PDB file of N, H, CA, C and O in Angstrom:
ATOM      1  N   UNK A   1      19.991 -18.869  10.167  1.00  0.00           N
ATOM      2  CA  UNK A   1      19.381 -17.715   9.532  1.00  0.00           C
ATOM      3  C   UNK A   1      19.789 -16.467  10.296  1.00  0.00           C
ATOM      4  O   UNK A   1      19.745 -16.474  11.527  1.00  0.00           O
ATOM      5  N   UNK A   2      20.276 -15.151   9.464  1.00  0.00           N
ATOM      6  H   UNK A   2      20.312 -15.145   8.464  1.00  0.00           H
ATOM      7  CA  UNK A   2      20.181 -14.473  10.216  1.00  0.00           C
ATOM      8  C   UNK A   2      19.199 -13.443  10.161  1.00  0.00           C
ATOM      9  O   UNK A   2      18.977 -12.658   9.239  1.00  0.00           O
ATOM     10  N   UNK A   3      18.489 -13.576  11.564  1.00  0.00           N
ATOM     11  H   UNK A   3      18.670 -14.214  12.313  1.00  0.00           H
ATOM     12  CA  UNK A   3      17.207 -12.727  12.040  1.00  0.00           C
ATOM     13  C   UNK A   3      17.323 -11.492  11.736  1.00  0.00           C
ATOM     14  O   UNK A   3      16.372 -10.928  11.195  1.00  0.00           O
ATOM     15  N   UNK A   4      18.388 -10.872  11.986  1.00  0.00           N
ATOM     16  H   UNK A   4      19.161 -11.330  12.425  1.00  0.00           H
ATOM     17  CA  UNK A   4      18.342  -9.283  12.083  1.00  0.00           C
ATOM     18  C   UNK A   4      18.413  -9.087  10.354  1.00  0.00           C
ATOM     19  O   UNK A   4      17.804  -8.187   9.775  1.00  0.00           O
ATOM     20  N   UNK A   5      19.255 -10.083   9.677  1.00  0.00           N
ATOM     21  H   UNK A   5      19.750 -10.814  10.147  1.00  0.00           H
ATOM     22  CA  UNK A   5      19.421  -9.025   8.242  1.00  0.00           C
ATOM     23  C   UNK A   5      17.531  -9.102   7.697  1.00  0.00           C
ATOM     24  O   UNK A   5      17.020  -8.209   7.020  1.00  0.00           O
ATOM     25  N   UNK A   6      16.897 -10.139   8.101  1.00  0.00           N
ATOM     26  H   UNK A   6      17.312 -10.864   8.650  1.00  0.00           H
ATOM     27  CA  UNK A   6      15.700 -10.455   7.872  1.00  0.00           C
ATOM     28  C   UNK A   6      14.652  -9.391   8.058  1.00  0.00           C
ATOM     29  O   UNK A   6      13.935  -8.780   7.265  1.00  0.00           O
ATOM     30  N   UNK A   7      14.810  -9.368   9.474  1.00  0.00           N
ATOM     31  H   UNK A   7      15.392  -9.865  10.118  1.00  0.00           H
ATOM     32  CA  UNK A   7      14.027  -8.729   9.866  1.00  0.00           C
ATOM     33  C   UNK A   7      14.036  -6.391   9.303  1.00  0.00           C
ATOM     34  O   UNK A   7      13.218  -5.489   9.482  1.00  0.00           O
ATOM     35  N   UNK A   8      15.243  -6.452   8.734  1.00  0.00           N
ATOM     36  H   UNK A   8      15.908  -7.185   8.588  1.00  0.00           H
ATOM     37  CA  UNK A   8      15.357  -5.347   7.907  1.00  0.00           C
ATOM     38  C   UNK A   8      14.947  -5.294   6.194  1.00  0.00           C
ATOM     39  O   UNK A   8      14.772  -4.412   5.354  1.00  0.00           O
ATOM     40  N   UNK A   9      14.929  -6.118   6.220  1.00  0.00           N
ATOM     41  H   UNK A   9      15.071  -6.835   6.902  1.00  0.00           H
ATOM     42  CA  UNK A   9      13.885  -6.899   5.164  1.00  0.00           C
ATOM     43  C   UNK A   9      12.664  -6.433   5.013  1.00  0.00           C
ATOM     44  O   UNK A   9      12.275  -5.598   4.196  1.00  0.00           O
ATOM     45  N   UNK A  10      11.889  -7.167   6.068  1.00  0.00           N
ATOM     46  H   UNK A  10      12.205  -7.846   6.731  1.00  0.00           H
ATOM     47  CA  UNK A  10      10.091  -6.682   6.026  1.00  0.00           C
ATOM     48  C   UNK A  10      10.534  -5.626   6.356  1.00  0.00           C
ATOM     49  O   UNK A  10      10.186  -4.985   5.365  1.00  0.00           O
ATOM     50  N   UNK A  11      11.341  -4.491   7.351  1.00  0.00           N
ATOM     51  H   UNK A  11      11.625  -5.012   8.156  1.00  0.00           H
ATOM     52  CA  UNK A  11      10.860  -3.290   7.494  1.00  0.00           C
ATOM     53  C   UNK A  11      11.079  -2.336   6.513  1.00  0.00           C
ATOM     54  O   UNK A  11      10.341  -1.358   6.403  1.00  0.00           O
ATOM     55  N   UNK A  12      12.417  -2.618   5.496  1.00  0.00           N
ATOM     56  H   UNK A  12      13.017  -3.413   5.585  1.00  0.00           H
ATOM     57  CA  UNK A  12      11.884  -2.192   4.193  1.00  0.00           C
ATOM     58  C   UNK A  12      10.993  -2.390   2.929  1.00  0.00           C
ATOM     59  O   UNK A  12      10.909  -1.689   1.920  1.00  0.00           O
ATOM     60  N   UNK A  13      10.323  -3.599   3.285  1.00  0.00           N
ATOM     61  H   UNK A  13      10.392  -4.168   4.105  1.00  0.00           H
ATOM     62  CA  UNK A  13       9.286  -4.116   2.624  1.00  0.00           C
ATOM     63  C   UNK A  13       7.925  -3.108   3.280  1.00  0.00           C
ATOM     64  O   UNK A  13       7.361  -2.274   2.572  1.00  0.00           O
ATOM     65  N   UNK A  14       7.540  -3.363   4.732  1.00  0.00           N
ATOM     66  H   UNK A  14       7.999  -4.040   5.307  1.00  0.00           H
ATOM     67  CA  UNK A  14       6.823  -2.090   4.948  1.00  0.00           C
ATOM     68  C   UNK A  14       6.800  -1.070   4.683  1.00  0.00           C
ATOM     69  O   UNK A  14       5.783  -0.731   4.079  1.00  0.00           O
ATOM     70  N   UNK A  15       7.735  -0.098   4.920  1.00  0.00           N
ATOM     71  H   UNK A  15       8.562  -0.373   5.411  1.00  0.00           H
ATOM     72  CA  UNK A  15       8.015   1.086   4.001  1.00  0.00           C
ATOM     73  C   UNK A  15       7.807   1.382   2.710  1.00  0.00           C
ATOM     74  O   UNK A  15       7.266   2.374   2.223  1.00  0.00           O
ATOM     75  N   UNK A  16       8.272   0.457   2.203  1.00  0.00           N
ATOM     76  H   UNK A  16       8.712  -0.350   2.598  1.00  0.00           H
ATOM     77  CA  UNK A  16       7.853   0.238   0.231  1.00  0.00           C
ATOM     78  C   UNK A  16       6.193   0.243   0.192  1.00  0.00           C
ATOM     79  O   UNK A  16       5.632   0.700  -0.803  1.00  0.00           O
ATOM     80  N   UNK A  17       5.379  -0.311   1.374  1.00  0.00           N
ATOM     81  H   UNK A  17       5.835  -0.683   2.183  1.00  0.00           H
ATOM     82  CA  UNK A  17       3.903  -1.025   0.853  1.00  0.00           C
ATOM     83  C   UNK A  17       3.315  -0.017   1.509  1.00  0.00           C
ATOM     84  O   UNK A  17       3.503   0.588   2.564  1.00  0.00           O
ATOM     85  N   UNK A  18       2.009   0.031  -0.016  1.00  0.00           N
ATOM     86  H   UNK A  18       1.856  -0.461  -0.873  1.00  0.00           H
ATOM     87  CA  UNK A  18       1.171   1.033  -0.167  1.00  0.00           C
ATOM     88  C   UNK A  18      -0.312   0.797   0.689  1.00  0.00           C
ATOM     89  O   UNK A  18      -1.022   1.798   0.788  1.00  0.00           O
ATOM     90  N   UNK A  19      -0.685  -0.167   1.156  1.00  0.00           N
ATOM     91  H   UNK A  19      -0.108  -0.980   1.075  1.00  0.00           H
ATOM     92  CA  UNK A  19      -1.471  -0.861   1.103  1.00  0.00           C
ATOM     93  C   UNK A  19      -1.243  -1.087   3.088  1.00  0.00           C
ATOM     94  O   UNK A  19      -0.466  -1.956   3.483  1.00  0.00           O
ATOM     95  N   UNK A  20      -1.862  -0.377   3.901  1.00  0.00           N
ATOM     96  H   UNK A  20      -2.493   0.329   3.580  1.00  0.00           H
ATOM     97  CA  UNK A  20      -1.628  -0.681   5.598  1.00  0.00           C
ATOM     98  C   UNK A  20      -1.616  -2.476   6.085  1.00  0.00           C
ATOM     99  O   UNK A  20      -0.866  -3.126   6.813  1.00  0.00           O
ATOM    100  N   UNK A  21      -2.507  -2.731   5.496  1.00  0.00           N
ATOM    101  H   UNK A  21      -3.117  -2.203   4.905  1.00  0.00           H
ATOM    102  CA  UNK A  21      -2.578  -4.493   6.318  1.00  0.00           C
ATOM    103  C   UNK A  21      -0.891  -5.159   5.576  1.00  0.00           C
ATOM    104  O   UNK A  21      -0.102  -5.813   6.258  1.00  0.00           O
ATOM    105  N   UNK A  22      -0.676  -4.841   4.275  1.00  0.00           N
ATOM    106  H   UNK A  22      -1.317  -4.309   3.721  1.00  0.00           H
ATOM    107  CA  UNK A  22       0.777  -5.367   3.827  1.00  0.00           C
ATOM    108  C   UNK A  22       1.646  -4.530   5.298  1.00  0.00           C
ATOM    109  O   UNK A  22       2.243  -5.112   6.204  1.00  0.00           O
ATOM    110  N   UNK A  23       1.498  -3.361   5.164  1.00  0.00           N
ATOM    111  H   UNK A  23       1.013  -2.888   4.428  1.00  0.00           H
ATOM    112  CA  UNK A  23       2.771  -3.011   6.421  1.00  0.00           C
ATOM    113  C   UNK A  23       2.877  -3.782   7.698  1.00  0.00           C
ATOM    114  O   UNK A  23       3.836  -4.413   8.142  1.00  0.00           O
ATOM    115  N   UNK A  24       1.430  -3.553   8.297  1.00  0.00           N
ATOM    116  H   UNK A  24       0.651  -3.040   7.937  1.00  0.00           H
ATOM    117  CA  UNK A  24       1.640  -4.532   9.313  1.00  0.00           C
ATOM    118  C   UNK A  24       2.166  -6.051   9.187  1.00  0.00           C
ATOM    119  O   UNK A  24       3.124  -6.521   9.800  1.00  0.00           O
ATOM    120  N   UNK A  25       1.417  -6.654   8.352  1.00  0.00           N
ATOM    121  H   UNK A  25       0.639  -6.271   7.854  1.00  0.00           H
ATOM    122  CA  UNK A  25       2.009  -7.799   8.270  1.00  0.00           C
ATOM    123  C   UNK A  25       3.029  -7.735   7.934  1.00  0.00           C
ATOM    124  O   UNK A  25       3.565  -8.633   8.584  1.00  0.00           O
ATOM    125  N   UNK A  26       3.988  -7.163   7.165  1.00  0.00           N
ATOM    126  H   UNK A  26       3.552  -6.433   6.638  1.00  0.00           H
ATOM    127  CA  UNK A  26       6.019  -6.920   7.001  1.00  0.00           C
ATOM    128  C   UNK A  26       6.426  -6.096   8.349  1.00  0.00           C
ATOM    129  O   UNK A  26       7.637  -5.878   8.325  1.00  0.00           O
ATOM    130  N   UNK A  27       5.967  -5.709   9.204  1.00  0.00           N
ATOM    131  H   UNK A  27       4.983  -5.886   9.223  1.00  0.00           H
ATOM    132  CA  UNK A  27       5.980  -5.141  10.765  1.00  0.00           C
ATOM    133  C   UNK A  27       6.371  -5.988  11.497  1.00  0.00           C
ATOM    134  O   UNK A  27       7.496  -6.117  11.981  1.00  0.00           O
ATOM    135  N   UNK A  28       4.758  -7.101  11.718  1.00  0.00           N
ATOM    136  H   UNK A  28       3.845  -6.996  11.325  1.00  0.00           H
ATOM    137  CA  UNK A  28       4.919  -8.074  12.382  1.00  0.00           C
ATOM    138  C   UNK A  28       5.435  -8.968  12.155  1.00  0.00           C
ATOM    139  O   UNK A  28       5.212  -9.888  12.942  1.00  0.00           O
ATOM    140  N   UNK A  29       6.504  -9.287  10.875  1.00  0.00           N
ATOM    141  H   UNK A  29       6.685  -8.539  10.236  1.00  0.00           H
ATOM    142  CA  UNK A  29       7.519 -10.648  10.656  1.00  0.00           C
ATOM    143  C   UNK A  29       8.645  -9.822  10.937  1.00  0.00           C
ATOM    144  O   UNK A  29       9.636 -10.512  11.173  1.00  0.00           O
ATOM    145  N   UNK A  30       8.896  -8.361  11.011  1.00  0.00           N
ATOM    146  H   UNK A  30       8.091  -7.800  10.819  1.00  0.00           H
ATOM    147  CA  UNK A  30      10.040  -7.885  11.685  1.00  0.00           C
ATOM    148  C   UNK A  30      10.622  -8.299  13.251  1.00  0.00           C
ATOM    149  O   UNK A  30      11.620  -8.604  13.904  1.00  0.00           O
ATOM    150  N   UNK A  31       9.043  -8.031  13.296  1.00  0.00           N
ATOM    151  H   UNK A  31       8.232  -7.783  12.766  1.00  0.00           H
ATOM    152  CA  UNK A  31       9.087  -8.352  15.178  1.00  0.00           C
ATOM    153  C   UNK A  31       9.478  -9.653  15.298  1.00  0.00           C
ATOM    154  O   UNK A  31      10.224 -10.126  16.155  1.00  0.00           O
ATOM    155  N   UNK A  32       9.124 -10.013  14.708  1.00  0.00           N
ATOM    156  H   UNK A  32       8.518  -9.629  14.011  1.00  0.00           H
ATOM    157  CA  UNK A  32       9.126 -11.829  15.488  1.00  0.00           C
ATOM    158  C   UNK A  32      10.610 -12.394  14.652  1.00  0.00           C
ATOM    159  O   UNK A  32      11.275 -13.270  15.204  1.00  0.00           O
ATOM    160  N   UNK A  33      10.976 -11.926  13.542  1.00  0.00           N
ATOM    161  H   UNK A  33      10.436 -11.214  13.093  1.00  0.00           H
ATOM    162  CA  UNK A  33      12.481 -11.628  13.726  1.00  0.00           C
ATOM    163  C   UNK A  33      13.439 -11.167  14.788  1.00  0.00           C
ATOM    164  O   UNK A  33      14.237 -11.907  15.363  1.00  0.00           O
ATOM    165  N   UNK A  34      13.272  -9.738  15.020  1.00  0.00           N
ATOM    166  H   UNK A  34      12.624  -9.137  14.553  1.00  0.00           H
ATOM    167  CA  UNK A  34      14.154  -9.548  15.659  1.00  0.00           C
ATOM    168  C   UNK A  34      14.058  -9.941  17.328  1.00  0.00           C
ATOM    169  O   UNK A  34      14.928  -9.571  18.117  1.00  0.00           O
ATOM    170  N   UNK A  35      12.373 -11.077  17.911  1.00  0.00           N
ATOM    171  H   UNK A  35      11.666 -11.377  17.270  1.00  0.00           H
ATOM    172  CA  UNK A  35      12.435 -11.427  18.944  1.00  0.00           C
ATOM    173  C   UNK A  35      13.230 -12.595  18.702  1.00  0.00           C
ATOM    174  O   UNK A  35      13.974 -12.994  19.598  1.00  0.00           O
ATOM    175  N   UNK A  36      13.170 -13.148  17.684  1.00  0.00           N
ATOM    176  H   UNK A  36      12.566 -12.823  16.957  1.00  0.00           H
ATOM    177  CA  UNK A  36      14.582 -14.629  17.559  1.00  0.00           C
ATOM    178  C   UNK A  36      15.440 -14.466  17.674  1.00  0.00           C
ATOM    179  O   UNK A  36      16.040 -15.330  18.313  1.00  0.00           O
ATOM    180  N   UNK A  37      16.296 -13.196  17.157  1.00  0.00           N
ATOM    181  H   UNK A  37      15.809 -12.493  16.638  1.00  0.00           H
ATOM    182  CA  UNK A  37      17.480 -12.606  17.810  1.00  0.00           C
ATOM    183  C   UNK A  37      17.653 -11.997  19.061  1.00  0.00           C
ATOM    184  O   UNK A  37      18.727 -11.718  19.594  1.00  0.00           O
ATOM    185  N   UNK A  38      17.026 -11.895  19.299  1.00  0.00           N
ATOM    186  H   UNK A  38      16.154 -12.122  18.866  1.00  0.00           H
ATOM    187  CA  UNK A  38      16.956 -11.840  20.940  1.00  0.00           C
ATOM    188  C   UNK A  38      16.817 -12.996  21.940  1.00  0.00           C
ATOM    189  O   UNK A  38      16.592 -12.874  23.144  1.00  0.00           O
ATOM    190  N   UNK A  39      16.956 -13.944  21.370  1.00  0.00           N
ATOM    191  H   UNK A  39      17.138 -14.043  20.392  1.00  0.00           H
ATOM    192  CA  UNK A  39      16.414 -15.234  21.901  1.00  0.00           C
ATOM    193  C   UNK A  39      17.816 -15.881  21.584  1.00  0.00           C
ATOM    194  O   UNK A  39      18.534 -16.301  22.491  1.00  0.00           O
ATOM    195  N   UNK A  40      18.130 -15.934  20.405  1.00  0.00           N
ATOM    196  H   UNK A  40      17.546 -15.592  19.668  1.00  0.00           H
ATOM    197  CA  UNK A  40      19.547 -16.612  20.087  1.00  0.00           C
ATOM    198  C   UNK A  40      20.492 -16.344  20.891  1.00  0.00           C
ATOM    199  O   UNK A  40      21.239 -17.171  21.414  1.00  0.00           O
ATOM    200  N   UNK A  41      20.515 -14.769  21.083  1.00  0.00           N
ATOM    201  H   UNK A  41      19.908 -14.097  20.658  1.00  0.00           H
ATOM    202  CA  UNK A  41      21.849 -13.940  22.028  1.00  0.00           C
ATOM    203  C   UNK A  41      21.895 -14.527  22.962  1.00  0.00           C
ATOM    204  O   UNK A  41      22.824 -15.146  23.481  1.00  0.00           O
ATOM    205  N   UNK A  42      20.398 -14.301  23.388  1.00  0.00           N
ATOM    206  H   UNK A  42      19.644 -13.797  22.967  1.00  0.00           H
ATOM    207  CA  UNK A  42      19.995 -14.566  25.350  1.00  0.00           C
ATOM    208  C   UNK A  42      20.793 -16.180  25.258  1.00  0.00           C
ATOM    209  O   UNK A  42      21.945 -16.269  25.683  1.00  0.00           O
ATOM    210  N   UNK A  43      20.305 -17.036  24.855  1.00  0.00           N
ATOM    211  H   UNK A  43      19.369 -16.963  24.510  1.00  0.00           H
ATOM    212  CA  UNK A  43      20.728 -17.993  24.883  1.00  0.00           C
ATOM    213  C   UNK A  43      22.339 -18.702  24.580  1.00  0.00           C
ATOM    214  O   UNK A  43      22.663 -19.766  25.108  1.00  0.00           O
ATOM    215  N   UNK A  44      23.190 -17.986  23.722  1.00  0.00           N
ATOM    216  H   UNK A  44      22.927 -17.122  23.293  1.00  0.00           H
ATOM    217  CA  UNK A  44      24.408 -17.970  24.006  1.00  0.00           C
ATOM    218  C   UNK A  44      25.183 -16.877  24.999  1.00  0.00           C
ATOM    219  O   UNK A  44      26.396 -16.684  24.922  1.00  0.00           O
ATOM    220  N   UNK A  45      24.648 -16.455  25.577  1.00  0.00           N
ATOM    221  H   UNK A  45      23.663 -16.612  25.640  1.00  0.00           H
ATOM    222  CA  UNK A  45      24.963 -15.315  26.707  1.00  0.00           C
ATOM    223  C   UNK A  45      24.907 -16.884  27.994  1.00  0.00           C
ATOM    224  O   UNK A  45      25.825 -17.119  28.780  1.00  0.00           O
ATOM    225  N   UNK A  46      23.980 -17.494  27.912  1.00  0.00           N
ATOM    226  H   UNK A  46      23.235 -17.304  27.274  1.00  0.00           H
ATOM    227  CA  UNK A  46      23.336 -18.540  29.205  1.00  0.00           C
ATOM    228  C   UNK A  46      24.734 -19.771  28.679  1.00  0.00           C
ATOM    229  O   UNK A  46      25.310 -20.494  29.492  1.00  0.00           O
ATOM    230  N   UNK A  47      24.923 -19.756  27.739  1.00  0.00           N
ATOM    231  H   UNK A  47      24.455 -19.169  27.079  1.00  0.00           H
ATOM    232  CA  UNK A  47      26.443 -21.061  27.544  1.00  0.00           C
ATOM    233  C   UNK A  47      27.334 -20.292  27.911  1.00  0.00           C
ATOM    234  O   UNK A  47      27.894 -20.718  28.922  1.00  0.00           O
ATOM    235  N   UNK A  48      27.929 -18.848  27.358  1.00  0.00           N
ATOM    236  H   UNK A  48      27.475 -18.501  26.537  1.00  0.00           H
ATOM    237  CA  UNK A  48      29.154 -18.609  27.623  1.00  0.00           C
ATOM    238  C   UNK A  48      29.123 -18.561  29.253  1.00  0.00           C
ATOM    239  O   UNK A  48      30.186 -18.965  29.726  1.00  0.00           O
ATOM    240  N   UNK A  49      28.075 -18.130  30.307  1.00  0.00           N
ATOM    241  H   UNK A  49      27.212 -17.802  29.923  1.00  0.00           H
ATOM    242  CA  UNK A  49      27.877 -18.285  31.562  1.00  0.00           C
ATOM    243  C   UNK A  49      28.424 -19.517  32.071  1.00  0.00           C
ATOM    244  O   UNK A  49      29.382 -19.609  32.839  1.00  0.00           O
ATOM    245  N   UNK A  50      27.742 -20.455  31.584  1.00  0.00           N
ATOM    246  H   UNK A  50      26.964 -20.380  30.960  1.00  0.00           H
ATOM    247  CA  UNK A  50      28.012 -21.819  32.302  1.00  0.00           C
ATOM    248  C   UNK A  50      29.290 -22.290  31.759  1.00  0.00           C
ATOM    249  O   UNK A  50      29.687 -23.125  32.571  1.00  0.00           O
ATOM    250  N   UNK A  51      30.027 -22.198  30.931  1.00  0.00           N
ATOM    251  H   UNK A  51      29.705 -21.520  30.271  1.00  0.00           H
ATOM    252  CA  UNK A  51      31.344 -22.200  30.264  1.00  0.00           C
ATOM    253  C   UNK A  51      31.996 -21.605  31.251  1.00  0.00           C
ATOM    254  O   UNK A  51      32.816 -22.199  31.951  1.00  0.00           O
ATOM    255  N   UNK A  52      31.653 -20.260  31.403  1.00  0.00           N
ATOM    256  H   UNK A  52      30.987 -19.777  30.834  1.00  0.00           H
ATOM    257  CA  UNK A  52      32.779 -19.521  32.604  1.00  0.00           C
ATOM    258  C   UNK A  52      32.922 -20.345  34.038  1.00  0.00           C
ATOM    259  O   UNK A  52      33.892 -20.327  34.795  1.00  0.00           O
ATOM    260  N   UNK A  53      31.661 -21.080  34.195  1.00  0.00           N
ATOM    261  H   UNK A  53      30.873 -21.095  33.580  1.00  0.00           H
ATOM    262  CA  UNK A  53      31.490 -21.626  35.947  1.00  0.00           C
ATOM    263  C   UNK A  53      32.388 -22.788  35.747  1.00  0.00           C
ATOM    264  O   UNK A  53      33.317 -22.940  36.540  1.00  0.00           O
ATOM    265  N   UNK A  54      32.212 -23.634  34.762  1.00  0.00           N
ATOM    266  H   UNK A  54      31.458 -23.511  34.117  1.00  0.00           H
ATOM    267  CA  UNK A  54      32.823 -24.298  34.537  1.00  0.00           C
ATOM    268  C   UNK A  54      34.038 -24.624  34.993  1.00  0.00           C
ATOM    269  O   UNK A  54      34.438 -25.380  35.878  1.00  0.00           O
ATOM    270  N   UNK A  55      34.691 -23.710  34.004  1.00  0.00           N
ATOM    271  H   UNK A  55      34.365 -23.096  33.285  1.00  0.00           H
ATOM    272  CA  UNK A  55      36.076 -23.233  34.596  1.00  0.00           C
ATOM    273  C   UNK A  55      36.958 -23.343  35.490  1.00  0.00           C
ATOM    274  O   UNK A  55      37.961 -22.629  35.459  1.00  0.00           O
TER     275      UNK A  55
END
């Protein structure tokens, strides 16, 4: 999946919603999107590392 196109998703879904508890909640599935992408990176950042030691 990709997190980031997702997570631009709810934040234009927030924007669109009229209604505050809808924003937050399309807010907070942004966030926790774009913390999975941050998590994915981190974590192929930690292979290409040990790939390099490897070496």
């Amino acid at each position: 999946m990709d997190y980031l196109v997702e997570a631009k998703k709810f934040i234009q879904r927030a924007h669109d919603a009229f209604n505050p508890e809808v924003k937050d909640q399309q807010l907070s599935m942004a966030d926790w999107c774009l913390g999975q992408a941050i998590k994915e990176r981190d974590e192929q950042g930690e292979e290409q590392i040990k790939r390099r030691k490897a070496n």
